[in-house]
Short mmCIF file of C-alpha atoms in Angstrom, two decimals:
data_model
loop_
_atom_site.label_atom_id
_atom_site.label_comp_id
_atom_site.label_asym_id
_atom_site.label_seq_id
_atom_site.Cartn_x
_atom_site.Cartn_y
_atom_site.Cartn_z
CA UNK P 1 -28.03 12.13 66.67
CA UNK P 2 -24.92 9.65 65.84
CA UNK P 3 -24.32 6.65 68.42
CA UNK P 4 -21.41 8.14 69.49
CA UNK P 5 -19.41 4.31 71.13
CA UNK P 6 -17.09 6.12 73.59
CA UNK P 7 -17.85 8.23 76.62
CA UNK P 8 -16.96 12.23 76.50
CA UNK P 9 -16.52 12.18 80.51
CA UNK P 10 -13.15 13.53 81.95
CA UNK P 11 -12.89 9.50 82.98
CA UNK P 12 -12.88 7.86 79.82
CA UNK P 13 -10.12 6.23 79.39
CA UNK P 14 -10.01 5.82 75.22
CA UNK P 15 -7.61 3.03 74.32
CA UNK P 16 -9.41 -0.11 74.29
CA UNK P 17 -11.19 0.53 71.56
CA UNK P 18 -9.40 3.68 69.95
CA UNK P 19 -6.09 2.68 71.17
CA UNK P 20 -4.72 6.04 72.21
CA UNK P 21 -5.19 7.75 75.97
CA UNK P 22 -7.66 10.65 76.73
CA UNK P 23 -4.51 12.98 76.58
CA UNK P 24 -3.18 11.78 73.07
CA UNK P 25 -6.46 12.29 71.78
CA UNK P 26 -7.27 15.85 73.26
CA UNK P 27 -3.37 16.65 72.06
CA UNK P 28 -4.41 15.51 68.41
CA UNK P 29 -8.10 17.18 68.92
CA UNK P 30 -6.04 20.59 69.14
CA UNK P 31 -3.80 20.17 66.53
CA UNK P 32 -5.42 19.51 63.91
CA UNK P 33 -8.43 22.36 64.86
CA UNK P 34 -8.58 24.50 62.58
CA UNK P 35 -10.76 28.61 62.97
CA UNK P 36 -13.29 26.96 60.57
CA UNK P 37 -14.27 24.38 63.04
CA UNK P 38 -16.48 24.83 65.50
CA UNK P 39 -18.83 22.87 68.44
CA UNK P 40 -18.31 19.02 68.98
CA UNK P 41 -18.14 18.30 65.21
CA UNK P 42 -14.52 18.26 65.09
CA UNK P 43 -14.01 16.26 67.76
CA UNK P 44 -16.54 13.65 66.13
CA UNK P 45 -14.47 13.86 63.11
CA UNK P 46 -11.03 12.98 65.35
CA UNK P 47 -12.81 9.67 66.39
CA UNK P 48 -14.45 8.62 63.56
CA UNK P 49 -11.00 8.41 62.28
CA UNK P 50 -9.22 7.11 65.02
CA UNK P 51 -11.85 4.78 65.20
CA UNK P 52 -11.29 3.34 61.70
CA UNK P 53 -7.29 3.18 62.08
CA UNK P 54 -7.64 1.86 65.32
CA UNK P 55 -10.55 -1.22 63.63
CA UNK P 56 -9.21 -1.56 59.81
CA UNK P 57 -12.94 -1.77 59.30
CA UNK P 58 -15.00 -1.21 55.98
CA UNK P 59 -16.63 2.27 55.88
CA UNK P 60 -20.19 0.66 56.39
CA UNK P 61 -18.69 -0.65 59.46
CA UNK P 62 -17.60 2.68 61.05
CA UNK P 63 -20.80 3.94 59.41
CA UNK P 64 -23.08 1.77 61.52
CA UNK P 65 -21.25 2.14 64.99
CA UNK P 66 -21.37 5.68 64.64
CA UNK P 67 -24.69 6.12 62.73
CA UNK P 68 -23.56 8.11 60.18
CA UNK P 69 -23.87 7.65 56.52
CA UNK P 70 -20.80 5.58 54.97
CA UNK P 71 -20.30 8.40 52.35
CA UNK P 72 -20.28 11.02 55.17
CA UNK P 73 -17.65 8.31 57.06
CA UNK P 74 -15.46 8.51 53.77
CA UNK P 75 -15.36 12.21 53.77
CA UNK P 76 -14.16 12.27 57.37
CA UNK P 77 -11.57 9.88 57.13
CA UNK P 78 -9.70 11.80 54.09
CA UNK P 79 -10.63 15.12 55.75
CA UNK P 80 -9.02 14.32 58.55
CA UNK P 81 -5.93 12.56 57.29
CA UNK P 82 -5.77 15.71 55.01
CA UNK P 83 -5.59 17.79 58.24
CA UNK P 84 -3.11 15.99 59.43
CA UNK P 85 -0.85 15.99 56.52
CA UNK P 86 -0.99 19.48 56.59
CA UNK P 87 1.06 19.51 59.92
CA UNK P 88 3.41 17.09 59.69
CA UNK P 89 6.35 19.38 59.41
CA UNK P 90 5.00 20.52 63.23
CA UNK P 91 5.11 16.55 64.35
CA UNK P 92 7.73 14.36 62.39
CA UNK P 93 10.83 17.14 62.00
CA UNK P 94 14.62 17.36 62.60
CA UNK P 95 16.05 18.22 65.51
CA UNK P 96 17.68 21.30 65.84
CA UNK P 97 21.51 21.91 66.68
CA UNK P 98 20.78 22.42 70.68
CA UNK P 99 18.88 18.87 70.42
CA UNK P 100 21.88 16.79 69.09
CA UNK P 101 24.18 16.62 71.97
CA UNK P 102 20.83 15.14 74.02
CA UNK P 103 20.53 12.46 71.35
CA UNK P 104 23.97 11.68 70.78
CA UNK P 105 23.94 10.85 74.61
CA UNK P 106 21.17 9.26 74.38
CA UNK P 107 22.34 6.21 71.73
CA UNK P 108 25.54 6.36 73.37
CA UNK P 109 23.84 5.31 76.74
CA UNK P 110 21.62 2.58 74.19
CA UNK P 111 24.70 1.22 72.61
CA UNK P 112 26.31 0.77 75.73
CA UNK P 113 29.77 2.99 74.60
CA UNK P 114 30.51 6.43 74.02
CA UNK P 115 31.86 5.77 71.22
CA UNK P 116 28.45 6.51 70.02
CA UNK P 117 27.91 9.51 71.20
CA UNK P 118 27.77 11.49 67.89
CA UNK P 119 25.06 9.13 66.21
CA UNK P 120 21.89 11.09 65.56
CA UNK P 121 19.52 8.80 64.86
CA UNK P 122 18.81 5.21 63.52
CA UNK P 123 17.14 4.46 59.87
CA UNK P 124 15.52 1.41 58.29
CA UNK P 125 12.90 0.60 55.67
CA UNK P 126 9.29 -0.92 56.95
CA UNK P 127 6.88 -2.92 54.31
CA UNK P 128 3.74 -1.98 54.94
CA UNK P 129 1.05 -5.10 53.50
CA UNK P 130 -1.44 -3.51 50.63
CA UNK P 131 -4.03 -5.08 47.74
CA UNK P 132 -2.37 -4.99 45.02
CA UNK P 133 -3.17 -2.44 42.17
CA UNK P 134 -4.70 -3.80 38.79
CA UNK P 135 -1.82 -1.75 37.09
CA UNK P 136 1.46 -3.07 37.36
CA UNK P 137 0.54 -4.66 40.82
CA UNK P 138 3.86 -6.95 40.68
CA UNK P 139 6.06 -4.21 40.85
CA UNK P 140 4.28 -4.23 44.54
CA UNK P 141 5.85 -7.70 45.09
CA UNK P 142 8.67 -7.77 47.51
CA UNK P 143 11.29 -10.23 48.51
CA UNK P 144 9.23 -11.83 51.14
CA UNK P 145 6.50 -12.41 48.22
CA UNK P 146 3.81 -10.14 48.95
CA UNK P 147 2.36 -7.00 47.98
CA UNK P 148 3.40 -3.33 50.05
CA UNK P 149 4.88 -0.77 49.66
CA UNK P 150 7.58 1.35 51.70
CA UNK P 151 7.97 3.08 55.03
CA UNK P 152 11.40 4.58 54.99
CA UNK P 153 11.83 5.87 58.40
CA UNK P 154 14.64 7.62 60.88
CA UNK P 155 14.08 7.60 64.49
CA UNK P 156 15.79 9.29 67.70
CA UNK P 157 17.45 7.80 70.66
CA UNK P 158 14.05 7.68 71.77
CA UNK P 159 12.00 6.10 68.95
CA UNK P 160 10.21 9.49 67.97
CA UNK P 161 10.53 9.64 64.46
CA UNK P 162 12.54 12.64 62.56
CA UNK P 163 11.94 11.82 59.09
CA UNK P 164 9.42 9.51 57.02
CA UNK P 165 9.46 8.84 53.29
CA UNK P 166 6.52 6.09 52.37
CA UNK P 167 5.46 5.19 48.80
CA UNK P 168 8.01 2.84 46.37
CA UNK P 169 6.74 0.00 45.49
CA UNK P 170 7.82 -2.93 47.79
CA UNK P 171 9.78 -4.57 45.17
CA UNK P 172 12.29 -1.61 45.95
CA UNK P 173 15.63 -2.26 47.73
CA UNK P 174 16.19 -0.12 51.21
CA UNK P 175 19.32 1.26 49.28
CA UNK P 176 17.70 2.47 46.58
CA UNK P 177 14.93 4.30 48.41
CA UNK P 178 17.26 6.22 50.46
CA UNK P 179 19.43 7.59 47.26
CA UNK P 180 16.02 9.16 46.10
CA UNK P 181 14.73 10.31 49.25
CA UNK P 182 14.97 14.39 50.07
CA UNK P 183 17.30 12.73 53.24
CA UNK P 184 19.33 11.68 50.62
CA UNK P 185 18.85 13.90 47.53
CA UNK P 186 19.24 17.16 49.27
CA UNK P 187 21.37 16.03 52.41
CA UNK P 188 19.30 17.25 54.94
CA UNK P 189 20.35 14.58 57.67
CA UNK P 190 22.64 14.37 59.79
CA UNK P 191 24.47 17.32 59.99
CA UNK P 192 28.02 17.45 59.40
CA UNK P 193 30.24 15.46 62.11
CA UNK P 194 27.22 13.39 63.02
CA UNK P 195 25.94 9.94 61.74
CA UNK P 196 23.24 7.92 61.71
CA UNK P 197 23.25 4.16 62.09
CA UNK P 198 21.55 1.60 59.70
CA UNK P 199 21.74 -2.20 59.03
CA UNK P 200 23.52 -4.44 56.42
CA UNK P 201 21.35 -3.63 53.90
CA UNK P 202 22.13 -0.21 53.80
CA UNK P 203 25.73 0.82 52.12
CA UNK P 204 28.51 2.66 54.77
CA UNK P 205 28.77 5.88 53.63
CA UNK P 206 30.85 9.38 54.20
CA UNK P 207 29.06 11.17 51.71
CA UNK P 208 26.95 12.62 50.75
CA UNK P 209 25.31 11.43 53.89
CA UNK P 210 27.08 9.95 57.11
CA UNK P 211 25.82 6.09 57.13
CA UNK P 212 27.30 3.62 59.69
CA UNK P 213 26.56 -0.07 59.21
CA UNK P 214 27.54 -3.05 60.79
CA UNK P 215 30.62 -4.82 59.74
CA UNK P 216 29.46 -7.66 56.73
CA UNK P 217 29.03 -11.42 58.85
CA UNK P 218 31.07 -13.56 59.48
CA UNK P 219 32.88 -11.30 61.24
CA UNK P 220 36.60 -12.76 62.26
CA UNK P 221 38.38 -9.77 64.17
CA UNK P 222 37.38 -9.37 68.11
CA UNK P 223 37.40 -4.98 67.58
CA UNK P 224 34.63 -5.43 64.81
CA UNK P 225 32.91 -8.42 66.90
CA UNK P 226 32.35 -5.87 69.36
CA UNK P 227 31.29 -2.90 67.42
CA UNK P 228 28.79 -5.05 65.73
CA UNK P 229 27.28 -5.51 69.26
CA UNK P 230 26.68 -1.91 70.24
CA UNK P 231 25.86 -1.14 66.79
CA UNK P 232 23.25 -3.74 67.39
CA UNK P 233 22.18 -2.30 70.21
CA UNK P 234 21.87 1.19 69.31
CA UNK P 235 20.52 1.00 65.96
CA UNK P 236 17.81 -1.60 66.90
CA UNK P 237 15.26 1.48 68.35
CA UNK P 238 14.36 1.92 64.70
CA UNK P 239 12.82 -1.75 64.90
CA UNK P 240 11.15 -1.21 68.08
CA UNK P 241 9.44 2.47 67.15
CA UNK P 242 8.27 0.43 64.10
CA UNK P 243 7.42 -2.38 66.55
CA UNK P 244 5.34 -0.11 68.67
CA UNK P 245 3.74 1.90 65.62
CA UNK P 246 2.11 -1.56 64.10
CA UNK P 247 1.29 -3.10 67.42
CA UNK P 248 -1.09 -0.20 68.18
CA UNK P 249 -2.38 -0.19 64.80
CA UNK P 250 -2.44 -3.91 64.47
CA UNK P 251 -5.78 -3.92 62.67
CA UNK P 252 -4.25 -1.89 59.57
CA UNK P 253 -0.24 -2.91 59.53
CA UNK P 254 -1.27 -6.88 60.45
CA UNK P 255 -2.95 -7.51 57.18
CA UNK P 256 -3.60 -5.81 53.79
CA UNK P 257 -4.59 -2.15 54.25
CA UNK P 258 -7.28 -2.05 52.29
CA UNK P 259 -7.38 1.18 50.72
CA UNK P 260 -6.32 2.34 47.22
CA UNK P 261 -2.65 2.44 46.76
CA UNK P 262 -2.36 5.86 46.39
CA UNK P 263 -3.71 7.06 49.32
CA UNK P 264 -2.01 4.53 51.67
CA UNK P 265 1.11 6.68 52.26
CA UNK P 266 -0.67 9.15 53.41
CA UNK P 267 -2.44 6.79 55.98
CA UNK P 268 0.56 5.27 57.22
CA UNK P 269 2.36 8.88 57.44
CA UNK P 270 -0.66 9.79 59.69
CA UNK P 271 0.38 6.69 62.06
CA UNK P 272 3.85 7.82 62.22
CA UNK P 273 2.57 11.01 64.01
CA UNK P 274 0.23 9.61 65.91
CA UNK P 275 3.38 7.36 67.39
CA UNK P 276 4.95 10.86 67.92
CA UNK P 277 1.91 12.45 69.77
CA UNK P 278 1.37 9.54 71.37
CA UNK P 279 4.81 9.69 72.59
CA UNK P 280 4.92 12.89 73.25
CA UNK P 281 2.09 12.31 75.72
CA UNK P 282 3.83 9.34 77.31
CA UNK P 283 1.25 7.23 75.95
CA UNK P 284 3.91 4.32 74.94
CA UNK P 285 2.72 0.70 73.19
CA UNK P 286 5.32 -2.14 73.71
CA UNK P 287 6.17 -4.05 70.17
CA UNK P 288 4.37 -7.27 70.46
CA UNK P 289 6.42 -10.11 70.89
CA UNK P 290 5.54 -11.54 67.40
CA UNK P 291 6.61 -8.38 65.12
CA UNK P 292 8.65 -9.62 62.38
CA UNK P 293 12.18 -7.70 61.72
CA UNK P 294 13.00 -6.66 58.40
CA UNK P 295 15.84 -8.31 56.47
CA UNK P 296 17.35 -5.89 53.99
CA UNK P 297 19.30 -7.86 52.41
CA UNK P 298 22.21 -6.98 50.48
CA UNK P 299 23.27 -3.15 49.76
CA UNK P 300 23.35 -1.56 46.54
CA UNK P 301 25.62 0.95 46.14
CA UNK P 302 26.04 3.96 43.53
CA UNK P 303 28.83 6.45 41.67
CA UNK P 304 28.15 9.14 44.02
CA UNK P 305 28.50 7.57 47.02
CA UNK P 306 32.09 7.50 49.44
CA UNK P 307 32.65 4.71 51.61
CA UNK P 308 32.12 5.08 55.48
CA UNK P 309 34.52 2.36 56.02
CA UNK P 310 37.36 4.86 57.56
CA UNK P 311 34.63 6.35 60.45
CA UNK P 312 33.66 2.65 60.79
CA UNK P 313 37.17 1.86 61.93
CA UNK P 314 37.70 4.38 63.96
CA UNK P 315 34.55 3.98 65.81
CA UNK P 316 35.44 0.33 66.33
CA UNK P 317 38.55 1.20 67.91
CA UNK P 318 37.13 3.77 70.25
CA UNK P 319 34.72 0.88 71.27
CA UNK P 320 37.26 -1.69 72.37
CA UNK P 321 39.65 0.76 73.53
CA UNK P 322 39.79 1.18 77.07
CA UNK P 323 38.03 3.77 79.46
CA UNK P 324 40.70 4.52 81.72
CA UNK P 325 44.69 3.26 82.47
CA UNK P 326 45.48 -0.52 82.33
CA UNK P 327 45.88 -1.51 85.35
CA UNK P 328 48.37 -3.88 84.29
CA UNK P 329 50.72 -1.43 82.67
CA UNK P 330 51.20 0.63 85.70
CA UNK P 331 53.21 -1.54 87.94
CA UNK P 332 55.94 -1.67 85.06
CA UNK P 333 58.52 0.68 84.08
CA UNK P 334 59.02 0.00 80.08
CA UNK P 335 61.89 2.69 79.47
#
């Protein structure tokens, strides 16, 4: 009979030591249950690897708290991130049409302006720390001079995540990961008359996707000083869903996951809907205080690709433009 290390009790409260609450993990229990499972089996199999995420311990590790054999351990974990995997189109998905207007209100009330009201969601690129592969393991170097690979990611108003693409090498620029992503490739996001909003090292684009970046620093003009800012504000829910993602798995995203490099995207795709279920079950982790930001760097651009630089301009003119008469211009007559 495995040493099962949490209690089954309505009480339990889960997170200390699994890091998700009794309803995230009854919500992930019953979505991932398929007819072939049956009795408490499954649920052992949900918290064996919940268990392992949540410790970024060895497989003898998990093996002994549980008391189950380490190749019975291994099983679980890629049976279960298998499972997974199999719904993600169910848990990481794109809003439909009725869902935009909510979001668009919702960055424009994060940025501050409504201005930003047709935004539709914020993207950035996440390295996520690996061991490097024996074959061509420096292509797994990136700029900050260690091995990962990447999480491409977009996010909503409220940090739930609409679309992940993991897997380049870390060496890879943001740029080029999004012109061979499916977001890209096939234009899938955001629909037309919509945008999303991304940092510097991301190109501004019309086409074939709608990309908004921040005017390049140092910035001279007051109108693009002050779309920076609620740029800034808006887009920056990207960081903090990534923020709030690594801080509850700390123990894998804080140091080298240590599993082979092909199977780590499909790890770290399993923690991106786990954030969503765990969001969806108001079971929200603040970004620790020492999360790094990523730093782009400069974009790359390609043949294929028209400017955004004309939506830019007239979103930065909606910004500083006033919300109602001037008061000032009412008490004269200029005819």
């Amino acid at each position: 009979m495995p040493v099962i290390r949490v209690y089954l009790d309505e009480e339990a409260d889960l997170k200390p030591d699994y890091r998700l609450t009794r309803a995230s993990l009854d919500n992930l229990v019953a979505i991932t249950r398929s007819q072939q499972d049956h009795g408490w089996g499954h649920y052992l199999e949900v918290l064996v690897f919940v268990f392992w995420l949540a410790s970024a311990t060895s497989y003898r590790v998990v093996s002994r708290s549980f008391d189950i054999p380490r190749t019975t351990i291994f099983n679980m974990v890629h049976n279960m991130s298998g499972k997974l995997l199999k719904i993600l189109p169910r848990v990481i998905c794109l809003p439909s049409i009725n869902e935009l207007e909510e979001i668009g209100n919702g960055f424009a009330r994060l940025s501050g302006s409504p201005a930003f009201s047709r935004v539709v969601g914020s993207i950035d690129g996440c390295q996520i720390r690996i061991k490097p592969p024996s074959v061509d393991g420096l292509c797994y170097i990136n700029r900050k001079l260690f091995p990962s690979i990447q999480l491409q990611a977009i996010c909503d108003h409220k940090g739930r995540y609409l679309d992940i693409f993991a897997g380049y090498p870390g060496s890879v620029h943001d740029s080029r990961v999004l012109k061979n992503s499916p977001l890209y490739t096939e234009q899938r996001y955001p629909p037309q008359g919509f945008f999303i909003l991304g940092d510097g090292g991301y190109p501004c684009l019309s086409a074939p996707i709608t990309l908004i970046t921040p005017y390049k620093e140092p910035v001279h003009l007051a109108t693009a000083r002050r779309f920076n800012h609620h740029h800034a504000k808006a887009r920056s829910i990207i960081e903090r869903s990534f923020g709030s993602m690594k801080t509850r798995w700390r123990a894998i995203f804080f140091k080298a996951l240590e599993v082979k490099p092909c199977f780590a995207p499909q790890i770290i795709a399993c923690c991106a809907m786990l954030h969503n279920i765990c969001l969806a079950n108001g079971d929200i982790v603040e970004p620790a205080d020492d999360w790094p930001g990523e730093d782009a760097g400069e974009p790359h651009h390609h043949q294929d690709q028209q400017s955004g630089d004309c939506i830019r301009e007239r979103m930065a003119a909606a910004v500083s433009a006033p919300d109602g008469p001037v008061a000032a211009l009412e008490h004269h007559d200029y005819l």
